[in-house]
Coordinates of C-alpha atoms (C1' of nucleotides) in Angstrom, one line a residue:
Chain E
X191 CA 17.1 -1.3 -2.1
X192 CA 15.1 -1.8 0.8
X193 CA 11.3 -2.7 0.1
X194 CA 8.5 -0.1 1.2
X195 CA 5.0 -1.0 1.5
X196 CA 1.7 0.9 2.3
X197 CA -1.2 -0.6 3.4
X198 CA -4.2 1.2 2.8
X199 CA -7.7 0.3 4.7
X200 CA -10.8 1.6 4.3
X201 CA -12.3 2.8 8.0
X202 CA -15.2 1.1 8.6
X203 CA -15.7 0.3 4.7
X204 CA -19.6 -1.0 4.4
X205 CA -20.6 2.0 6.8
X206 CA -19.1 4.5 4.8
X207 CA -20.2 3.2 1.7
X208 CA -23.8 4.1 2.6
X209 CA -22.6 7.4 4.0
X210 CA -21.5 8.4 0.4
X211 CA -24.9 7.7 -0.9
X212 CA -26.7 9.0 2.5
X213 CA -25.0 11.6 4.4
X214 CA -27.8 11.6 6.8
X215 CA -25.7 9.0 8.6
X216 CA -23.0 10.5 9.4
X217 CA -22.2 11.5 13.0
X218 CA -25.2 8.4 13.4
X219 CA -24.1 5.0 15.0
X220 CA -24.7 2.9 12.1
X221 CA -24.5 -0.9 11.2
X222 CA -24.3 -2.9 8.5
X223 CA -25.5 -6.9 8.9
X224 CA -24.6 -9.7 7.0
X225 CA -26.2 -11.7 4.8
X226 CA -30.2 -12.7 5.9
X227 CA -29.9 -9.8 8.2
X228 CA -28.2 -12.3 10.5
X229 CA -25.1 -10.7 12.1
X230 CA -23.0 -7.1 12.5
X231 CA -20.0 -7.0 10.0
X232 CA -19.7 -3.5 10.0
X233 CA -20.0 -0.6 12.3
X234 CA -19.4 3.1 12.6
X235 CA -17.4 4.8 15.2
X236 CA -20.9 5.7 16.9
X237 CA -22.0 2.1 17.0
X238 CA -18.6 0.8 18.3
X239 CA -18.6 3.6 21.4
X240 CA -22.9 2.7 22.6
X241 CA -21.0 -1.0 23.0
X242 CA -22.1 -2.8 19.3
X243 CA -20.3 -5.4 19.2
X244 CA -18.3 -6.9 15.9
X245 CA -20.4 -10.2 14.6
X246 CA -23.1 -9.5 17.4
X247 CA -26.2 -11.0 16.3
X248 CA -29.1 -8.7 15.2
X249 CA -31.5 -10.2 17.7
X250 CA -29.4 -10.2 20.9
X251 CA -28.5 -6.2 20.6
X252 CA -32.3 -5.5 19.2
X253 CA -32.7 -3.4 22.5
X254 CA -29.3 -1.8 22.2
X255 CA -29.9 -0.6 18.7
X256 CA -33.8 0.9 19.7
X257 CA -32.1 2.4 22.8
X258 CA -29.6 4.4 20.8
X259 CA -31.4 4.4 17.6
X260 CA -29.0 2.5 15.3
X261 CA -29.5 2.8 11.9
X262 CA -29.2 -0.8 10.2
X263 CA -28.7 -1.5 6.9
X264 CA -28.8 -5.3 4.7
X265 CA -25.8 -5.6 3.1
X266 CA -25.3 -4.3 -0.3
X267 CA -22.5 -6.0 -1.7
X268 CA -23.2 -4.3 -5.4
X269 CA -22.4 -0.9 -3.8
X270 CA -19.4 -2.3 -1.6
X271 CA -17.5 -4.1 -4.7
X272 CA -18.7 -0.9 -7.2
X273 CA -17.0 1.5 -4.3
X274 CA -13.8 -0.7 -3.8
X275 CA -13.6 -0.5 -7.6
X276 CA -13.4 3.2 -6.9
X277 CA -10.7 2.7 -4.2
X278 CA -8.4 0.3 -6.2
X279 CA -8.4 2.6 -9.1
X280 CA -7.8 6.0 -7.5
X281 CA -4.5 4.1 -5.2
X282 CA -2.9 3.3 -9.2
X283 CA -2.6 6.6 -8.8
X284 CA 0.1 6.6 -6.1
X285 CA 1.8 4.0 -7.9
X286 CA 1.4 1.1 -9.9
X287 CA 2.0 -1.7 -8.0
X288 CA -1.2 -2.1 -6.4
X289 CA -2.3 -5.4 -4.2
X290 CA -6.1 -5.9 -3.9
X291 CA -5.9 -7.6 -0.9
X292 CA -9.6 -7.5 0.5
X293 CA -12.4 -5.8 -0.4
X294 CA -11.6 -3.1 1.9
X295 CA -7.5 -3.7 1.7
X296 CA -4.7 -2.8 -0.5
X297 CA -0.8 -2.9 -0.2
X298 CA 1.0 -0.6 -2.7
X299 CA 4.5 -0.9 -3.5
X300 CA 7.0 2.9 -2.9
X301 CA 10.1 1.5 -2.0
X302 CA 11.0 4.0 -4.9
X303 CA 10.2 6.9 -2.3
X304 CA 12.6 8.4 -0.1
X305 CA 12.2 8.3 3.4
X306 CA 11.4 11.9 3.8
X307 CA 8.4 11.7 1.1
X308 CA 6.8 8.6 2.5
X309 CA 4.7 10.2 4.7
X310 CA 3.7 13.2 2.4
X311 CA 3.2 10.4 -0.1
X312 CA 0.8 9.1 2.6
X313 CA -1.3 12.0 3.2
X314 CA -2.0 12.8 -0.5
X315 CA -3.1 9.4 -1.0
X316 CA -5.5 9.2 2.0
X317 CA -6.9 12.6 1.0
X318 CA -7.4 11.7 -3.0
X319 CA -9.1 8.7 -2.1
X320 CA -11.3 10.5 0.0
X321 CA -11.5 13.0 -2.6
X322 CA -12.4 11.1 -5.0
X323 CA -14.6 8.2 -3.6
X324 CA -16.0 9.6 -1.2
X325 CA -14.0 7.0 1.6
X326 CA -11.9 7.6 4.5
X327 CA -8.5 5.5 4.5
X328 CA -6.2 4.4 7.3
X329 CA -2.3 4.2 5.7
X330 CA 0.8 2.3 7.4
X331 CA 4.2 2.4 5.7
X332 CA 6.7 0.3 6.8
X333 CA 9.6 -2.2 5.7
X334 CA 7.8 -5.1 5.6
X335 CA 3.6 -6.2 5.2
X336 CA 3.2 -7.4 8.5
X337 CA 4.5 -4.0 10.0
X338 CA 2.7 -2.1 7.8
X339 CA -0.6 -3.8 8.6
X340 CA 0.8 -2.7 12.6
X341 CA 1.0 0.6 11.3
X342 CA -2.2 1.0 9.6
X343 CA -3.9 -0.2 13.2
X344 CA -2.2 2.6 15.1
X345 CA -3.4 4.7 12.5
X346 CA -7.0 3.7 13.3
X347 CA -6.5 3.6 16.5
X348 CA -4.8 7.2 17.1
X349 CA -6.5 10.6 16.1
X350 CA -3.3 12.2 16.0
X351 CA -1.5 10.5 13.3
X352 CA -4.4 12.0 11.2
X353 CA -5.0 8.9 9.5
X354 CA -1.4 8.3 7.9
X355 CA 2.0 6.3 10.3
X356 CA 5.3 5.6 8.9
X357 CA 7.5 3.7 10.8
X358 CA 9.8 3.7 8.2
X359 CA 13.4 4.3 10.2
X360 CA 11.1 4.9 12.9
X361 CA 12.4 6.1 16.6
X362 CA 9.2 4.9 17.5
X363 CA 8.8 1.2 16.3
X364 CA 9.6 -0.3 19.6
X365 CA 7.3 1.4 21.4
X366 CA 4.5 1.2 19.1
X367 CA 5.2 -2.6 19.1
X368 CA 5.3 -2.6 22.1
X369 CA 1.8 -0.7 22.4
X370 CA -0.5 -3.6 20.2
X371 CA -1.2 -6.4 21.9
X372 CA -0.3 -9.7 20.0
X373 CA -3.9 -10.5 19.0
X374 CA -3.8 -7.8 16.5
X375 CA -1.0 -9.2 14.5
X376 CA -1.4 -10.2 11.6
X377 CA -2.0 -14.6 11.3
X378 CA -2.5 -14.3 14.9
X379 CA -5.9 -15.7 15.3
X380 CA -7.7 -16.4 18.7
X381 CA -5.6 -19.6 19.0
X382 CA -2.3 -18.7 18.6
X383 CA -2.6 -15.8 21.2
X384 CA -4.0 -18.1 23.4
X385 CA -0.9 -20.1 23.5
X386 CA 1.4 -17.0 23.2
X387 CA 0.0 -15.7 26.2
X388 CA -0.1 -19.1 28.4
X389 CA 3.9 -18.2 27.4
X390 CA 3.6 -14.8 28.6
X391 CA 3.8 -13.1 25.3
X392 CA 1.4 -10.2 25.2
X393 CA 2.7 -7.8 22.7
X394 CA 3.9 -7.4 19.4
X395 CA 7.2 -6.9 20.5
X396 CA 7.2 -9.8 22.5
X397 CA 6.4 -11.9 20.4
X398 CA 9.4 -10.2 18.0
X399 CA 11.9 -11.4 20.5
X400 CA 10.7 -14.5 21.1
X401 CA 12.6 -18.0 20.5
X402 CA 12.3 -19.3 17.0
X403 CA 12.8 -22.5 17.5
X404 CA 9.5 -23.1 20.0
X405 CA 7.3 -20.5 17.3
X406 CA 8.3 -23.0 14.7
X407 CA 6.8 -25.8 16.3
X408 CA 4.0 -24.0 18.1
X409 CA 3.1 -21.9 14.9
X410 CA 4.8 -23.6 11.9
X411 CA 6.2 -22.1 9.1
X412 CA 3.6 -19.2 8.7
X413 CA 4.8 -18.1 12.6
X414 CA 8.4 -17.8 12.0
X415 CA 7.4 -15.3 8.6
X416 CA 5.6 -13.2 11.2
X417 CA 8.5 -13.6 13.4
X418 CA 11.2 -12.3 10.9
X419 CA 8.3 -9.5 9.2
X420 CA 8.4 -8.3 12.9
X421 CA 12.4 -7.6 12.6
X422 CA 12.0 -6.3 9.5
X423 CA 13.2 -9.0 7.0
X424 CA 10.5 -8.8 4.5
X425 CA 9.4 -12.4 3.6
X426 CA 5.8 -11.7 2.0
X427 CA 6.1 -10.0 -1.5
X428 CA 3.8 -7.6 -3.0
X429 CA 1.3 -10.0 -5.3
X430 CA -0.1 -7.8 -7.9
X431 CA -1.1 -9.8 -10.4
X432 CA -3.6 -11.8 -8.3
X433 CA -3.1 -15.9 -8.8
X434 CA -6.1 -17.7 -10.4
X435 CA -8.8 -18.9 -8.0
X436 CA -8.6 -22.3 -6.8
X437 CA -11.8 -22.5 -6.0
X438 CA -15.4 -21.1 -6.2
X439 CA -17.9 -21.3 -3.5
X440 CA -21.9 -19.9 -3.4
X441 CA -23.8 -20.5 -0.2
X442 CA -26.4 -19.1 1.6
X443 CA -28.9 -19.2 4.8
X444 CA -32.3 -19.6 4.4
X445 CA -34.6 -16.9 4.9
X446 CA -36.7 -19.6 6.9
X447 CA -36.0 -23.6 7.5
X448 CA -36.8 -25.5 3.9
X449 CA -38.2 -29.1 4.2
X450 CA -39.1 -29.5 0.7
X451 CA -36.4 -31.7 -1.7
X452 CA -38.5 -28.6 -4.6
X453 CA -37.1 -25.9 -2.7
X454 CA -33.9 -27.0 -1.9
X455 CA -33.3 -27.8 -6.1
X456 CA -34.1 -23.9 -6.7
X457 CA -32.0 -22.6 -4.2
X458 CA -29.1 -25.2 -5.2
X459 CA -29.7 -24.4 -8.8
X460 CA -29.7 -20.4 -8.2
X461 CA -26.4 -21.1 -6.8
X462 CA -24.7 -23.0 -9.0
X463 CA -25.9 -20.5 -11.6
X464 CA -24.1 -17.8 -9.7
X465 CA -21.2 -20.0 -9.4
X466 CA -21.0 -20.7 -13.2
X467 CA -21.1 -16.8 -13.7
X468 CA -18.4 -16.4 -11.5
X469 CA -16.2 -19.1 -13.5
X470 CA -16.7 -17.5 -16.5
X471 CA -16.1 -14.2 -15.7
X472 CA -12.2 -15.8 -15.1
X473 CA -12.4 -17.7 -17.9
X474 CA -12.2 -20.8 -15.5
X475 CA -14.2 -24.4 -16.0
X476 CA -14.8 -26.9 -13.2
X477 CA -14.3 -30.6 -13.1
X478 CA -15.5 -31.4 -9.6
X479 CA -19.0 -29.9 -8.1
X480 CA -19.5 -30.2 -3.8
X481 CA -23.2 -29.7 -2.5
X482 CA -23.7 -29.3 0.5
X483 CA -27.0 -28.9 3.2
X484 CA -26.9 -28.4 6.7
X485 CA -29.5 -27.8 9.5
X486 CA -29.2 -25.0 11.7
X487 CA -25.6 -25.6 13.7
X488 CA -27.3 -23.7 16.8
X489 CA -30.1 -26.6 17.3
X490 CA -27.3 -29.3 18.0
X491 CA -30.0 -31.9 19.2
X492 CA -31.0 -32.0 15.4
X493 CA -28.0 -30.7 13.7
X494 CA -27.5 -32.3 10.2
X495 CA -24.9 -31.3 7.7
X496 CA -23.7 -33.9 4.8
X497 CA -22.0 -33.1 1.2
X498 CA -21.4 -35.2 -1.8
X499 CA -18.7 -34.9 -4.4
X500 CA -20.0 -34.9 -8.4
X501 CA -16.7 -35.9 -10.7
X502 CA -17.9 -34.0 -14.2
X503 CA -16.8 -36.0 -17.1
X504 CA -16.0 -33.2 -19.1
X505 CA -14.8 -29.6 -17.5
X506 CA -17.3 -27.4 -17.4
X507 CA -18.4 -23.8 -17.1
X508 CA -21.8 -24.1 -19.0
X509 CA -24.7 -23.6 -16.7
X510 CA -27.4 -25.8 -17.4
X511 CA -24.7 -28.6 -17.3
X512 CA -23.9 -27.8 -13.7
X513 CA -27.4 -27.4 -12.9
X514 CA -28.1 -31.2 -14.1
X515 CA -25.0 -32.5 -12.0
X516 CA -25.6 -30.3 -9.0
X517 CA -29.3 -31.8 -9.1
X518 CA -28.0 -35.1 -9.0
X519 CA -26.0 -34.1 -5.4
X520 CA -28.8 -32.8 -4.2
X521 CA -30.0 -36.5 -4.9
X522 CA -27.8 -38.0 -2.6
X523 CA -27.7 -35.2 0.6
X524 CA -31.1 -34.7 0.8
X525 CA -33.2 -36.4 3.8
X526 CA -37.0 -35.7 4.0
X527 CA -37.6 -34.3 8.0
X528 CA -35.0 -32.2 8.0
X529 CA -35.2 -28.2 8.2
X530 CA -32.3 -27.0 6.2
X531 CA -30.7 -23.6 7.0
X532 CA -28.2 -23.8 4.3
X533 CA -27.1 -25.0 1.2
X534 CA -24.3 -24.2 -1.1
X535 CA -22.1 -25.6 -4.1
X536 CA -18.5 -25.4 -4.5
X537 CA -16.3 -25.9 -7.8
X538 CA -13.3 -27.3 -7.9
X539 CA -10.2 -28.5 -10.0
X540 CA -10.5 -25.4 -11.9
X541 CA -9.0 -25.3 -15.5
X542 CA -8.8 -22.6 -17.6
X543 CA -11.4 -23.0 -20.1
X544 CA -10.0 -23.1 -23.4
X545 CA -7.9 -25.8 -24.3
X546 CA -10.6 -28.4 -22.8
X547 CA -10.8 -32.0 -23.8
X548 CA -14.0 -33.2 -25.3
X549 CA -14.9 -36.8 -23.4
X550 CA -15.4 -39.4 -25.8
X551 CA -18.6 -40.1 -25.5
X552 CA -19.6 -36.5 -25.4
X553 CA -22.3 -35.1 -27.1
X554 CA -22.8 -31.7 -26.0
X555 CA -22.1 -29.1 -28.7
X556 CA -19.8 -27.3 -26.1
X557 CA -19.3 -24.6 -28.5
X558 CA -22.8 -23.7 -29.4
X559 CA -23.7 -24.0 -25.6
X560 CA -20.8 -21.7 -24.6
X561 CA -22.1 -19.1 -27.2
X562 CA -25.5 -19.1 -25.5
X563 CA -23.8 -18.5 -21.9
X564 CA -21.6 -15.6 -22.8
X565 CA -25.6 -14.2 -24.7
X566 CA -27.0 -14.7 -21.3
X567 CA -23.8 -13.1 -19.3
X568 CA -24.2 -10.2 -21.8
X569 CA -27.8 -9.5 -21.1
X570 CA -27.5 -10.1 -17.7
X571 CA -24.5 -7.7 -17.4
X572 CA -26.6 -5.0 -19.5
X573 CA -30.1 -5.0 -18.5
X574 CA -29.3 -6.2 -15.0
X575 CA -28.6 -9.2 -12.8
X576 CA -30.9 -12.3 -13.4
X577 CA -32.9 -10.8 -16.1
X578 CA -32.3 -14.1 -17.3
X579 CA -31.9 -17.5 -15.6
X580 CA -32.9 -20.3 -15.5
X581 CA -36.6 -21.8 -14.3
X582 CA -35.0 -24.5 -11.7
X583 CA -33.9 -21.7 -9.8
X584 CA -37.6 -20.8 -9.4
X585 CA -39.8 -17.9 -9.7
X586 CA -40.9 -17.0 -6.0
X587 CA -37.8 -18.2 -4.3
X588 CA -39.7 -17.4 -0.9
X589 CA -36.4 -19.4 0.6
X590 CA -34.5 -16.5 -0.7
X591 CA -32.1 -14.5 2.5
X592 CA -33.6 -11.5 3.9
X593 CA -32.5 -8.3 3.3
X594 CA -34.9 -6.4 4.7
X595 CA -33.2 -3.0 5.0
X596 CA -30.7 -2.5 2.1
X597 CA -30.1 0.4 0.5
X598 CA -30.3 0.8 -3.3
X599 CA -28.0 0.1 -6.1
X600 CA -27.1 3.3 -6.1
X601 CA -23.8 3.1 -9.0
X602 CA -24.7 -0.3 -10.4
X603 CA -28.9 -0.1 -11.0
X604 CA -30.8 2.4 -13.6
X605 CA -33.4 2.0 -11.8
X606 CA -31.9 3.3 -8.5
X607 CA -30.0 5.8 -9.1
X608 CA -29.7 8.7 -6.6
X609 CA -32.2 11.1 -7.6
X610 CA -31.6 14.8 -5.9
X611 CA -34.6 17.1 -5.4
X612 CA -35.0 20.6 -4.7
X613 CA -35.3 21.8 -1.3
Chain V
dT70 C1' -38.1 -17.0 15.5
dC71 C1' -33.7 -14.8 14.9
dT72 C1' -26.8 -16.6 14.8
dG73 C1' -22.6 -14.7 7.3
dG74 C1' -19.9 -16.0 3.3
dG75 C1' -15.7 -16.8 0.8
dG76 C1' -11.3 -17.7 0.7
dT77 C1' -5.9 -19.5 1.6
dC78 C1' -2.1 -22.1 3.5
dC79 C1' 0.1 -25.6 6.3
dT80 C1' 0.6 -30.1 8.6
dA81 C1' 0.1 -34.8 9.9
dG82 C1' -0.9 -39.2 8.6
dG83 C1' -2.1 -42.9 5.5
dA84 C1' -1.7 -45.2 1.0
dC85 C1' 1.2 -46.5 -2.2
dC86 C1' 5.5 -47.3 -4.7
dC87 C1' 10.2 -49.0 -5.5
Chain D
dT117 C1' 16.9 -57.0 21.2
dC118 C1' 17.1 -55.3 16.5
dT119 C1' 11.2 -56.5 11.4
dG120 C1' 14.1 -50.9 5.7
dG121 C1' 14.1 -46.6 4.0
dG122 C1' 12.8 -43.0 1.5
dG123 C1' 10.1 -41.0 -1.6
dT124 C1' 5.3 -39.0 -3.6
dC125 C1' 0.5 -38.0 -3.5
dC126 C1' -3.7 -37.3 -1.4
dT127 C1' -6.9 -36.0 2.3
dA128 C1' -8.8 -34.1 6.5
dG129 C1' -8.5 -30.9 9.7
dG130 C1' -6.7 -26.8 11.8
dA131 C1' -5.3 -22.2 11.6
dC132 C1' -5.7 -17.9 9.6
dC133 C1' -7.6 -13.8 6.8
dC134 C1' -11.4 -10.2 5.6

DNA sequence: TCTGGGGTCCTAGGACCC
DNA sequence: TCTGGGGTCCTAGGACCC
């Protein structure tokens, strides 16, 4: 049986979050920036057509947005994971072999559809999720990912597919191939079309008739998948079952430059705090810690990044432990006279936690200190995020990102829940 | 003044081994 | 003239994704 997939996209997903909670915005040009208020990550249809551009920083369009009177929003990535939640749930609907693939994305598996129900299959999906959440969807269907994701961007793209294309036995697919331009192909990045075009391929279905042999030494292995997706040999399987993190990563700018070694052991112990929740939460433990600190990259007269790698003796997961090691990084990166802009921590060599060798020499009670993390996860999970944490992650944290303009917690606070009043 | 964060996979080249 | 050959593992860097 030939394989069917769907991918489903949210339009425009952090802007229509906050038009759920605020419909006040809709018909508005809206923006949502990411983190610190720094850049646009997110725009409605409005902001796209007064000429917002995507990841146009807030202070160079500052005119733009007073001009046309652009409503901007923080980001409020409580809302936006709560809301995909939503999304991800109401799709198992359509069929059970779901694919998270962002948090805007999913693939869904219907290669036990006929051909003639695809599209009806498509419509009544778009429209429950709508339904239900609140969120407008884009669908493709098609034969393999790679079209489908081709699909889904003529569905953006075109107000007359009403929001659902099948090329699915298509008499079309050649001329909608022919109609993206090879940029918008999925794993073609800015480089890669660069050198596509220098070879005069401009289109998708250029690039499906081009000459394997050269894409396999221009692109590697990853271009020749594209290649054959193109022609419809599937070569990218539906993943449902998502394969354990490799890695976990917390970083943020500054709100402001930080000078002080004080400052920069909060904010690195905030993060590895976060970090350490994260591992849990996957049942994960870490046996190698990266910090990092770098100076702004846009001064490059005084531009300053360095990292050190901490080996843990034992895997861990337990926070104050990572605090102590990520302290000891911080140690070695840190230069007085610099103005740091960012700092993060990464775990690596992730394990999963259970079957963990004690070291020798070790004399934590790992299994009294892992009782007191999943107390804190609990309270933190019930009464609200960082009702309890630790004191090296400070009290003011006045180096904290701005997010000057975000909207409330609207499904994941009780303190901020929508309120309606009578008109 | 102000410019995001978190990932994955692939490849080439060096170290090392027999 | 001709300096072995073939593995594995690790790492850094590049490319991509949202």
């Amino acid at each position: 049986m030939q394989s069917v997939f769907a991918l489903v996209d949210c339009n425009n997903f952090y802007v229509s979050c906050e038009r759920v909670f605020n419909p006040k915005l809709c018909g508005r040009p809206v923006v949502v920036l990411s983190s610190n208020d720094g850049c646009v990550i997110s725009r409605s249809e409005e902001a796209k057509a007064v000429g917002v551009k995507m990841g146009a920083p807030l202070f160079q369009i500052q005119k733009l947005i007073d001009t046309h009177r652009v409503e901007v929003y923080s980001s409020n990535y409580a809302l936006y994971g709560d809301m995909c939640t939503r999304v991800m749930d109401t799709l198992r609907e359509t069929s059970p072999e779901v694919e998270v693939y962002s948090i805007d994305e999913a693939f869904i598996g219907l290669s036990g559809v006929t051909t003639e129900q695809l599209y009806a299959v498509g419509r009544e999906t778009s429209e429950r999720v709508r339904k239900w959440t609140g969120i407008p969807v884009s669908i493709g269907i098609a034969t393999t990912k790679t079209l489908a994701k081709v699909a889904a961007h003529i569905a953006k793209k075109s107000s007359r597919a009403e929001g659902v294309v099948n090329l699915v036995e298509s008499p079309y697919l050649d001329a909608a191939l022919a109609r993206v331009p090879v940029e918008n192909v999925w794993g073609v990045g800015r480089n890669y079309a660069r050198r596509l075009k220098e070879r005069g391929i401009c289109t998708a279905r250029e690039l499906r008739s081009a000459h394997d042999g050269w894409v396999r030494k221009e692109m590697g292995v990853a271009g020749l998948r594209i290649l054959y997706e193109l022609r419809g040999t599937s070569c990218l399987p539906l993943e449902w079952c998502p394969p354990p993190k490799k890695g976990i990563t917390v970083s943020r700018s500054f709100g402001r430059p930080v000078e002080s070694l004080e400052e920069i052991r909060e904010a690195v112990a905030a993060y590895v705090s976060r970090a350490g929740e994260k591992l849990r939460r996957q049942q994960l433990a870490a046996t190698t810690l990266i910090v990092f600190l770098a100076t702004s990259r846009f001064i490059p007269e005084s531009h300053h990044a360095a990292s050190v790698v901490v080996n843990l003796p034992v895997p861990t997961d337990i926070t104050p432990e990572l605090i102590r090691y990520a302290h000891e990084g911080v140690g070695h990166v840190f230069r007085a006279g610099h103005k740091f802009k960012k700092a993060g921590v990464m775990l690596i060599g992730l394990v999963p936690v259970s079957p963990i060798q004690a070291g020798l020499f070790d004399e934590m009670n790992r299994a009294r200190a892992r009782r007191l993390m999943q107390t804190v996860d609990a309270v933190n999970a019930r009464m609200g995020h960082d009702t309890l944490r630790y004191a090296g992650a400070g009290l003011e944290q006045n180096w904290r990102a701005r997010a000057e303009r975000r909207s409330p917690g609207y499904t994941t606070c009780w303190n901020e829940l929508l309120t309606l009043s009578p008109l």
